[in-house]
Short mmCIF file of C-alpha atoms in Angstrom, two decimals:
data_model
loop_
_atom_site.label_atom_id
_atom_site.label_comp_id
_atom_site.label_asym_id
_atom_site.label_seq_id
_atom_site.Cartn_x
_atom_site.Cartn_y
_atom_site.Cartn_z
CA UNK F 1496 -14.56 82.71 -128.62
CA UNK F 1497 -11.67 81.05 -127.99
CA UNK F 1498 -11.37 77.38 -126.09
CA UNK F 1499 -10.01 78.72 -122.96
CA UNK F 1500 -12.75 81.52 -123.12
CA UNK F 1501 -15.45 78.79 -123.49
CA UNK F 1502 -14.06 76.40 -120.37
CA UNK F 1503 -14.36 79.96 -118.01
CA UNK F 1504 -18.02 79.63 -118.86
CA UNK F 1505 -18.34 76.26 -117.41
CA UNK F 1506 -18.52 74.76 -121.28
CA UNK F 1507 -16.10 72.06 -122.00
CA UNK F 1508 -13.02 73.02 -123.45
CA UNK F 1509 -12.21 71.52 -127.15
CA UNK F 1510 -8.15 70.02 -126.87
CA UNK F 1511 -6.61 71.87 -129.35
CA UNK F 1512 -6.40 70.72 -133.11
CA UNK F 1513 -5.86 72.49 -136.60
CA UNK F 1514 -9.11 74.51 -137.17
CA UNK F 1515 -10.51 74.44 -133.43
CA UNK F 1516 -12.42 71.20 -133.83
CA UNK F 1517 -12.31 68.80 -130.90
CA UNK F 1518 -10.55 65.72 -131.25
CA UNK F 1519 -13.80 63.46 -131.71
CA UNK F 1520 -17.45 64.71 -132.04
CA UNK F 1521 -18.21 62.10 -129.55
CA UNK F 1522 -16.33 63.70 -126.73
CA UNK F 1523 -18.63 66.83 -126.78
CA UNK F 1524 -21.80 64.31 -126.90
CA UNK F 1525 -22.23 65.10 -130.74
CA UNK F 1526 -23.78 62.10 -132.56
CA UNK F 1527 -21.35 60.58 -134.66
CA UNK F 1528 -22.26 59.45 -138.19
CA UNK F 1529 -21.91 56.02 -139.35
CA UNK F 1530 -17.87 56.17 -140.58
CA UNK F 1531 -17.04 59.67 -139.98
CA UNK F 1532 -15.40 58.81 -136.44
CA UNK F 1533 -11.49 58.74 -136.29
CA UNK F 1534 -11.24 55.81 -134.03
CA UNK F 1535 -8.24 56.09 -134.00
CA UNK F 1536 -8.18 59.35 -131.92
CA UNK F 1537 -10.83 58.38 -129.93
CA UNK F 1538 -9.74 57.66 -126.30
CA UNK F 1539 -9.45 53.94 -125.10
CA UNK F 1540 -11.77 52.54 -121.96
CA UNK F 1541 -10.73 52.50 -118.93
CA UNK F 1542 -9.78 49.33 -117.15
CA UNK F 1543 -12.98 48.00 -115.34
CA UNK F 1544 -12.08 48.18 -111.49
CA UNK F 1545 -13.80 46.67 -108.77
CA UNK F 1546 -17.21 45.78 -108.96
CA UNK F 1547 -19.69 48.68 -107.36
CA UNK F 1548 -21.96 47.42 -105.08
CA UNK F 1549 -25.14 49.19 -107.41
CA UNK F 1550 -23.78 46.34 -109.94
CA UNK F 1551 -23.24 43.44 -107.73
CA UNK F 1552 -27.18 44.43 -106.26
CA UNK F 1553 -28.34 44.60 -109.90
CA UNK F 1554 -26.65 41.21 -111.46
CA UNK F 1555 -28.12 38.92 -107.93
CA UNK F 1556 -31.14 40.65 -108.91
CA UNK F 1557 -31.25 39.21 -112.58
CA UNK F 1558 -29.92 36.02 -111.16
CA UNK F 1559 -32.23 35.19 -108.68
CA UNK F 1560 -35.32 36.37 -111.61
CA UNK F 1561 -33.82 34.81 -113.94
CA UNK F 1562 -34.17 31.74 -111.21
CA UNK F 1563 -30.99 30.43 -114.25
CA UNK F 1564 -29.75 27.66 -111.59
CA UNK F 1565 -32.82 24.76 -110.67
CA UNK F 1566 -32.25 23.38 -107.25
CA UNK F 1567 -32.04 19.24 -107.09
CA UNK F 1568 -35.58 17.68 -105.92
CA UNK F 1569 -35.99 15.54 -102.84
CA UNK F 1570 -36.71 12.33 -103.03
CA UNK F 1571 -40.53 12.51 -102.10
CA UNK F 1572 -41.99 15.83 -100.50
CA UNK F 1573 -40.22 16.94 -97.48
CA UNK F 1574 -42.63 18.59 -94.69
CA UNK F 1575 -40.90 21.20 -92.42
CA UNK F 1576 -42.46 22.59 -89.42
CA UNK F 1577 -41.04 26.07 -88.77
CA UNK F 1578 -41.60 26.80 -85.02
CA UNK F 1579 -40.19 28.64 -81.98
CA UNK F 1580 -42.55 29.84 -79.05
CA UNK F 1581 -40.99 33.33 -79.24
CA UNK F 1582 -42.23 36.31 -81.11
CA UNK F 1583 -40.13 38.32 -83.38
CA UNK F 1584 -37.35 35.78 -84.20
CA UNK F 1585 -38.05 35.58 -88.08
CA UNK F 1586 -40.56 32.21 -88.13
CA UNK F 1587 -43.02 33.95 -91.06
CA UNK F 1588 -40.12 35.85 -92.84
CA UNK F 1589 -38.18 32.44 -93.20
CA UNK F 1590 -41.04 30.61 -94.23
CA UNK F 1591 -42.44 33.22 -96.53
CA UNK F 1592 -38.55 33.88 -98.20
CA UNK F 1593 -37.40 29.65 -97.93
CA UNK F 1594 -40.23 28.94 -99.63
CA UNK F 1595 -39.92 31.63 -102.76
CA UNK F 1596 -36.43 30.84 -103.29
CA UNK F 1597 -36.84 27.01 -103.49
CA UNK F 1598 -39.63 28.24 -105.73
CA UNK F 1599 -38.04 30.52 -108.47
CA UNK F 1600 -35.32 27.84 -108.71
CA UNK F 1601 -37.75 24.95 -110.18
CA UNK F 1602 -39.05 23.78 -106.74
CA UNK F 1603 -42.59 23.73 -105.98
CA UNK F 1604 -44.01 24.52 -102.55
CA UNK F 1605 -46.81 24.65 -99.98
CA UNK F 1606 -46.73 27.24 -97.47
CA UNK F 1607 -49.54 26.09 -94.86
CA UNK F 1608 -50.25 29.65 -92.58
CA UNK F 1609 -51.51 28.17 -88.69
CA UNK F 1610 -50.64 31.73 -87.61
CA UNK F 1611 -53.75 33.56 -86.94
CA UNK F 1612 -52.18 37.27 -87.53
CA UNK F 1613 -52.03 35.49 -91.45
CA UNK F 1614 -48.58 37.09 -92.51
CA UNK F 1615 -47.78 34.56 -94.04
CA UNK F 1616 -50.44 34.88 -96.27
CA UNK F 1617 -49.93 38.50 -96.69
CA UNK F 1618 -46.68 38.04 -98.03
CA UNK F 1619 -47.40 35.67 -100.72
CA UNK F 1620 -50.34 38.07 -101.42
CA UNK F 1621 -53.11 35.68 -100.79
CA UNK F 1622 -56.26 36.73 -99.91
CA UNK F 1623 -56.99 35.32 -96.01
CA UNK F 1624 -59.90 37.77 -94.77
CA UNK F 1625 -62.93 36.57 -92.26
CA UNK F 1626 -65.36 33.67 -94.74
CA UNK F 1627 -62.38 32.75 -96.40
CA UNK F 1628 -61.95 28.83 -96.73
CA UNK F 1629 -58.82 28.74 -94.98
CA UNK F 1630 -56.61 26.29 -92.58
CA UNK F 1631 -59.28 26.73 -89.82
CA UNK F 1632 -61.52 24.93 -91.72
CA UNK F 1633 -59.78 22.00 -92.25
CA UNK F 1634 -58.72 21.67 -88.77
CA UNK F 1635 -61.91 22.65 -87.05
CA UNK F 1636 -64.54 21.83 -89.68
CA UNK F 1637 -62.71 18.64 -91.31
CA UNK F 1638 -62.55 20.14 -94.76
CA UNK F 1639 -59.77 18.93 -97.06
CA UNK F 1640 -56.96 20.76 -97.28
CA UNK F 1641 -56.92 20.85 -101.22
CA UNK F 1642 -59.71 22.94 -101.17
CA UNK F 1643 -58.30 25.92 -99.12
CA UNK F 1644 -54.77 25.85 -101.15
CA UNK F 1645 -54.31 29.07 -103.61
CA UNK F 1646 -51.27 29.52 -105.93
CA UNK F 1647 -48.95 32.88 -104.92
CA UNK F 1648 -49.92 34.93 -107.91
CA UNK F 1649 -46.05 36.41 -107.91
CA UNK F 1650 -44.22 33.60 -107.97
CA UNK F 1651 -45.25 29.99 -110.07
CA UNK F 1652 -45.12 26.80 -108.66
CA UNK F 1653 -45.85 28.63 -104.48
CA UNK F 1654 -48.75 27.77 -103.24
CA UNK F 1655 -50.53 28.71 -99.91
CA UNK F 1656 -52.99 27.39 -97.33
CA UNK F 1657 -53.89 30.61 -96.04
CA UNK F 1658 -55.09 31.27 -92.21
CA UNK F 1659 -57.92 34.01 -91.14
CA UNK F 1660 -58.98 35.59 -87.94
CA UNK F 1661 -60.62 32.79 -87.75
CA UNK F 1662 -58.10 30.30 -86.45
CA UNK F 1663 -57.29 32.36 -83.32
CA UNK F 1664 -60.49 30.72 -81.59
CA UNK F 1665 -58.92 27.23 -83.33
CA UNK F 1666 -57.04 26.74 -79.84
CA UNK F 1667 -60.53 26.69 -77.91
CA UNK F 1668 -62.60 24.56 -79.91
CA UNK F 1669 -60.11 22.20 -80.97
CA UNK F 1670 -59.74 21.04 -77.16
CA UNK F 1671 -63.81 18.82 -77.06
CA UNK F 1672 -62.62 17.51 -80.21
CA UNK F 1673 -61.37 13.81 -80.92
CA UNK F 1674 -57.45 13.42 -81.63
CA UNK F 1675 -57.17 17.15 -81.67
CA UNK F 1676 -53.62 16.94 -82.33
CA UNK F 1677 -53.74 14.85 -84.96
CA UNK F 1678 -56.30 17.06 -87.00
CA UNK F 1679 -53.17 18.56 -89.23
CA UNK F 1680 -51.29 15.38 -89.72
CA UNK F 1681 -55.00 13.92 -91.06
CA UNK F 1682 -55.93 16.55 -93.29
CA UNK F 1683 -52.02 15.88 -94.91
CA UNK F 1684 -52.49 11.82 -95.21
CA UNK F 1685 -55.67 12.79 -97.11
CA UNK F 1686 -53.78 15.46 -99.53
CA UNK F 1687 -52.09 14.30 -102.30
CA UNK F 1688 -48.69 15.93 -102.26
CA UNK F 1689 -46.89 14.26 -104.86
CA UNK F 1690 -46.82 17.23 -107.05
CA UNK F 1691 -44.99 19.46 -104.26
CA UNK F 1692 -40.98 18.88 -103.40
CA UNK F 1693 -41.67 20.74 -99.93
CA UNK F 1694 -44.46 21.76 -97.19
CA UNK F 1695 -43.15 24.37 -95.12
CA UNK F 1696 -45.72 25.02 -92.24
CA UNK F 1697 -45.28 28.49 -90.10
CA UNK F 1698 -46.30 28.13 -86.54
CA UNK F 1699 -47.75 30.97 -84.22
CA UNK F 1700 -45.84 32.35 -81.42
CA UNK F 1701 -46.46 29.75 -78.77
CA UNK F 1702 -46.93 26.15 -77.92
CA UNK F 1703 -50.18 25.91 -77.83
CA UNK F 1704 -52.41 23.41 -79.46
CA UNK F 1705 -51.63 24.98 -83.65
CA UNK F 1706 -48.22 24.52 -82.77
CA UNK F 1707 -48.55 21.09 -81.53
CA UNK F 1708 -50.68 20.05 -84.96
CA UNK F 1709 -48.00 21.44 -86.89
CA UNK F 1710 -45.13 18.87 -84.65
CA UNK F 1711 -47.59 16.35 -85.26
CA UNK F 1712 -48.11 16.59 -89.11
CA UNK F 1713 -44.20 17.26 -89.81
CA UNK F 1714 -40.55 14.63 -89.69
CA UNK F 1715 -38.51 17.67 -90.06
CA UNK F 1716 -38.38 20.75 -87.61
CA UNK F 1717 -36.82 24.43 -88.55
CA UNK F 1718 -36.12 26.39 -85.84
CA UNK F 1719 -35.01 30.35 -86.38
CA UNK F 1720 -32.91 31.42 -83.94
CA UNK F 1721 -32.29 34.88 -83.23
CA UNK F 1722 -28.97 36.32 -82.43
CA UNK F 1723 -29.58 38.07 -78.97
CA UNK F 1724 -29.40 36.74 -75.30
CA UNK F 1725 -33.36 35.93 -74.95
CA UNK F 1726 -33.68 33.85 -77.80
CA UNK F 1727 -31.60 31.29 -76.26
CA UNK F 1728 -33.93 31.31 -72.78
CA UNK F 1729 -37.21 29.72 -74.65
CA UNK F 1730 -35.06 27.61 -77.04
CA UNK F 1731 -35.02 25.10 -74.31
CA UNK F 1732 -38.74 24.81 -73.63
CA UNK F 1733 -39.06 24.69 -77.09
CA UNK F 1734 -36.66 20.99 -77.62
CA UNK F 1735 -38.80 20.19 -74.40
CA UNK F 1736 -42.00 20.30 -76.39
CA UNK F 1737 -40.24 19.04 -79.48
CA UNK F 1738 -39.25 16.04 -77.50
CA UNK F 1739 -42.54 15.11 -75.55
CA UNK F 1740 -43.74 15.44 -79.06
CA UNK F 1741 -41.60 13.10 -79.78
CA UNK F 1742 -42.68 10.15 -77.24
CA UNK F 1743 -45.84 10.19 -77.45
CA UNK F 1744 -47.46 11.37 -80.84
CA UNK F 1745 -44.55 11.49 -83.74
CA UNK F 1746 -41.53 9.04 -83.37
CA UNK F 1747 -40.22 10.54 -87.03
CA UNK F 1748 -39.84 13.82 -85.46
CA UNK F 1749 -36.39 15.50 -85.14
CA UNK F 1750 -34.75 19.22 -85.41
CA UNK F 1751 -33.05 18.49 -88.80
CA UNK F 1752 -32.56 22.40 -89.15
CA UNK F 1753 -31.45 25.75 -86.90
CA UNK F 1754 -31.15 29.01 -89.22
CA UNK F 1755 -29.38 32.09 -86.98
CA UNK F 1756 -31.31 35.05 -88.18
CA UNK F 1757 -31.26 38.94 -87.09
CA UNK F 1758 -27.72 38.95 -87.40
CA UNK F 1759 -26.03 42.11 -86.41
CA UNK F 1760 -22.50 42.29 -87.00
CA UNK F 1761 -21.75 45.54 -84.86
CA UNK F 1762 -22.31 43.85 -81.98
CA UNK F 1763 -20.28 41.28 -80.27
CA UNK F 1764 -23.33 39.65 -78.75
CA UNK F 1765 -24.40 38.35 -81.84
CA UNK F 1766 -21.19 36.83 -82.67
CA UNK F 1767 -21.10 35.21 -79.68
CA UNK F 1768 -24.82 33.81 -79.80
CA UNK F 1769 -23.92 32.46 -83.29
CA UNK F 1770 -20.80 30.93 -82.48
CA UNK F 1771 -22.44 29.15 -78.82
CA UNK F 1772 -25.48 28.09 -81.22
CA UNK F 1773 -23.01 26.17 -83.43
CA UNK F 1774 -20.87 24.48 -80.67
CA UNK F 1775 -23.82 23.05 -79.27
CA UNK F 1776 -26.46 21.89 -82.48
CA UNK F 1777 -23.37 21.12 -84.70
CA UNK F 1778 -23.90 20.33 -88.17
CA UNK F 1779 -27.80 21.44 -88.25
CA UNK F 1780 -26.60 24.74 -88.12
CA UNK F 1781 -26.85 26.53 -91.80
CA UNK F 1782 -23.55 28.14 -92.79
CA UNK F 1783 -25.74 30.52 -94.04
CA UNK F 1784 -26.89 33.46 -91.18
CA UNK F 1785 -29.58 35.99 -92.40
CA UNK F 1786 -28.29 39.59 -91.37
CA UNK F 1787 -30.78 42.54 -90.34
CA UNK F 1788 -32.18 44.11 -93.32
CA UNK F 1789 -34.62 46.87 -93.94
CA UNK F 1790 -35.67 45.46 -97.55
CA UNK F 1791 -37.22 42.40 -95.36
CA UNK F 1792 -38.60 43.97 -92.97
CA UNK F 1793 -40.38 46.31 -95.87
CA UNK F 1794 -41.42 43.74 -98.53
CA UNK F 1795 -44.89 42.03 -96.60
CA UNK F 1796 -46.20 45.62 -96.87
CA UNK F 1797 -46.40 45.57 -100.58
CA UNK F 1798 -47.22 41.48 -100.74
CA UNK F 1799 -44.60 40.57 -101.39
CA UNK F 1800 -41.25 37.86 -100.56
CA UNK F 1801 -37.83 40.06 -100.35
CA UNK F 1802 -37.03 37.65 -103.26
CA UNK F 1803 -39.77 39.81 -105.64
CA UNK F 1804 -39.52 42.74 -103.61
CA UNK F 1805 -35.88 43.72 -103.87
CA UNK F 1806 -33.84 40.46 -104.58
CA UNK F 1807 -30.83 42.36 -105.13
CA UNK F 1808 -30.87 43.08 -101.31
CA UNK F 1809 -28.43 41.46 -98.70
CA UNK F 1810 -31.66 39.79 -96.64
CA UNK F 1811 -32.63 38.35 -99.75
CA UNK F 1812 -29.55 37.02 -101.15
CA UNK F 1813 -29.25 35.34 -97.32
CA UNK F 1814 -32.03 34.01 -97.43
CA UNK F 1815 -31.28 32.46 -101.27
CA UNK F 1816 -27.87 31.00 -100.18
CA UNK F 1817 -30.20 29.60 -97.43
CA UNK F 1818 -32.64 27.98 -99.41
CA UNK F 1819 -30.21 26.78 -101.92
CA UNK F 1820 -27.99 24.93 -98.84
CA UNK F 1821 -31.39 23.04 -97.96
CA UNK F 1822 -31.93 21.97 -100.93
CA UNK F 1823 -28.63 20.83 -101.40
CA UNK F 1824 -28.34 18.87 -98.04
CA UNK F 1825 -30.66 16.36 -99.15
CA UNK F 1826 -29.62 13.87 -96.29
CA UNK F 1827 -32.04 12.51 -93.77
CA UNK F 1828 -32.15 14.55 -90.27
CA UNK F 1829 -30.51 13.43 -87.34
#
């Protein structure tokens, strides 16, 4: 059969040569044997063009595995309350993600769970069902808080104080008990947290008595702000609490970080909510904004931090440049 006879059938056509062989074995898939090629004939590769975005996904993936860079170390352990009275703004996702980033670059990290719903836990894949020695213990019952902690068995060096069903009935009987704002802050001056670099403590959504313990127990406050019209209305009952906090339980206490999350770029709302966020915090503002991503959204239902989940995604690569600008700060908040 002849060559252009064979490419009619779909087969690929042999370039013509004395004898009907094709120029190399290799361009018909035919395994070459060790110095029978005629490299000479073989064709050159092609110029490598821009980098495809399946490649750019894959290499942050091996990066942020890899965890090749290790983040510089605070001076003692930095505790970081994570609050905002409104639902659905990112306050578990941030903690959950911060916290495995600082993590797989060398870090090591408490993630204390005061949100009853537990997602938190779920996402770090720590077991947090009813009888579990949990956060409600310590603040209810007085137990120490080393005895509830349990590693993250994903990620080394993340460690959780998980919350149950439990702690929803917290806000009730912590109000006939003595100093019941201070029950947090005392079960931390009794841990010893010189092994950890940070304590990042997620807060429920509201201001209720959890949410005061955790303003209480913490210097530093992280606030996720969502880019859409509402999320600015409760921000200011938020620095209201923040600030009576403030007077009359925990002079240290200041917002030392804002992170804009549930960024849509399609819309010129969010770019507008970012940009009146920055004029008016300043320089607490991350650089960093987390966009809307499906991979983050999807990783809690397998256990997992984006960062194990899919860390070649663009939530999770956000939420690494985040991580790695707080570490990197390192100064004292305002």
């Amino acid at each position: 059969m002849s060559a252009g006879a064979a490419r009619g059938l779909g087969w690929p056509g042999q370039p013509d040569r004395e004898g009907g062989a094709p120029a190399w074995p290799g361009a018909l898939g035919w395994p070459v044997p060790p110095g029978s090629g005629d490299d000479a004939a073989r064709p050159e590769a092609p110029d490598a063009g821009p980098e495809m975005p399946i490649a750019r996904a894959a290499r942050a993936a091996v990066s942020v595995r890899a965890g090749s860079e290790t983040w510089p170390r605070p001076r003692g352990c930095r505790i970081i309350t994570i609050a905002n009275q409104k639902g659905g703004v990112g306050k578990t996702t941030t903690a959950v993600n911060l916290a495995a980033s600082m993590s797989l670059h060398g870090l090591r990290v408490l993630v204390i769970d005061l949100d009853p719903q537990g997602n938190a836990s779920t996402a770090l894949d720590v077991d947090h069902h009813s009888g579990v020695a949990s956060v409600y213990n310590v603040l209810v019952d007085g137990q120490p808080l080393a005895g509830v902690i349990r590693p993250s068995e994903s990620i080394p060096q993340l460690y959780c104080a998980p919350a149950t069903i439990d702690l929803a009935g917290a806000e009730i009987e912590l109000v006939p008990l003595v100093a019941r704002e201070s029950r947090l802050v005392r079960a931390l001056g009794g841990f010893d947290s010189s092994g950890l670099d940070y304590i990042l403590i997620d807060c429920p959504p509201s201001l209720g008595l959890l949410t005061v313990n955790a303003l209480v127990a913490a210097p530093e406050v992280l606030i996720p702000i969502q880019c859409e019209y509402y999320a600015l209305e409760g921000l200011e009952q938020l620095l209201r609490t923040v600030d009576l906090v403030k007077s009359h339980l925990n002079p240290a206490l200041a917002v030392s970080t804002i992170l804009l999350t549930m960024f849509d770029g399609r819309t010129r709302l969010a770019s507008q909510v970012a940009e009146e966020v920055r004029d008016h915090f300043g320089e607490i503002v991350l650089k960093t904004i987390i966009p809307r991503s499906v991979r983050v959204s999807e990783a809690p239902s397998y256990g997992q931090s984006v960062m194990t989940y899919d860390p070649g995604s663009s939530g999770a690569q956000a939420y690494l440049a985040a991580a790695r600008e707080m570490a990197h700060r390192m100064a004292t908040p305002a």
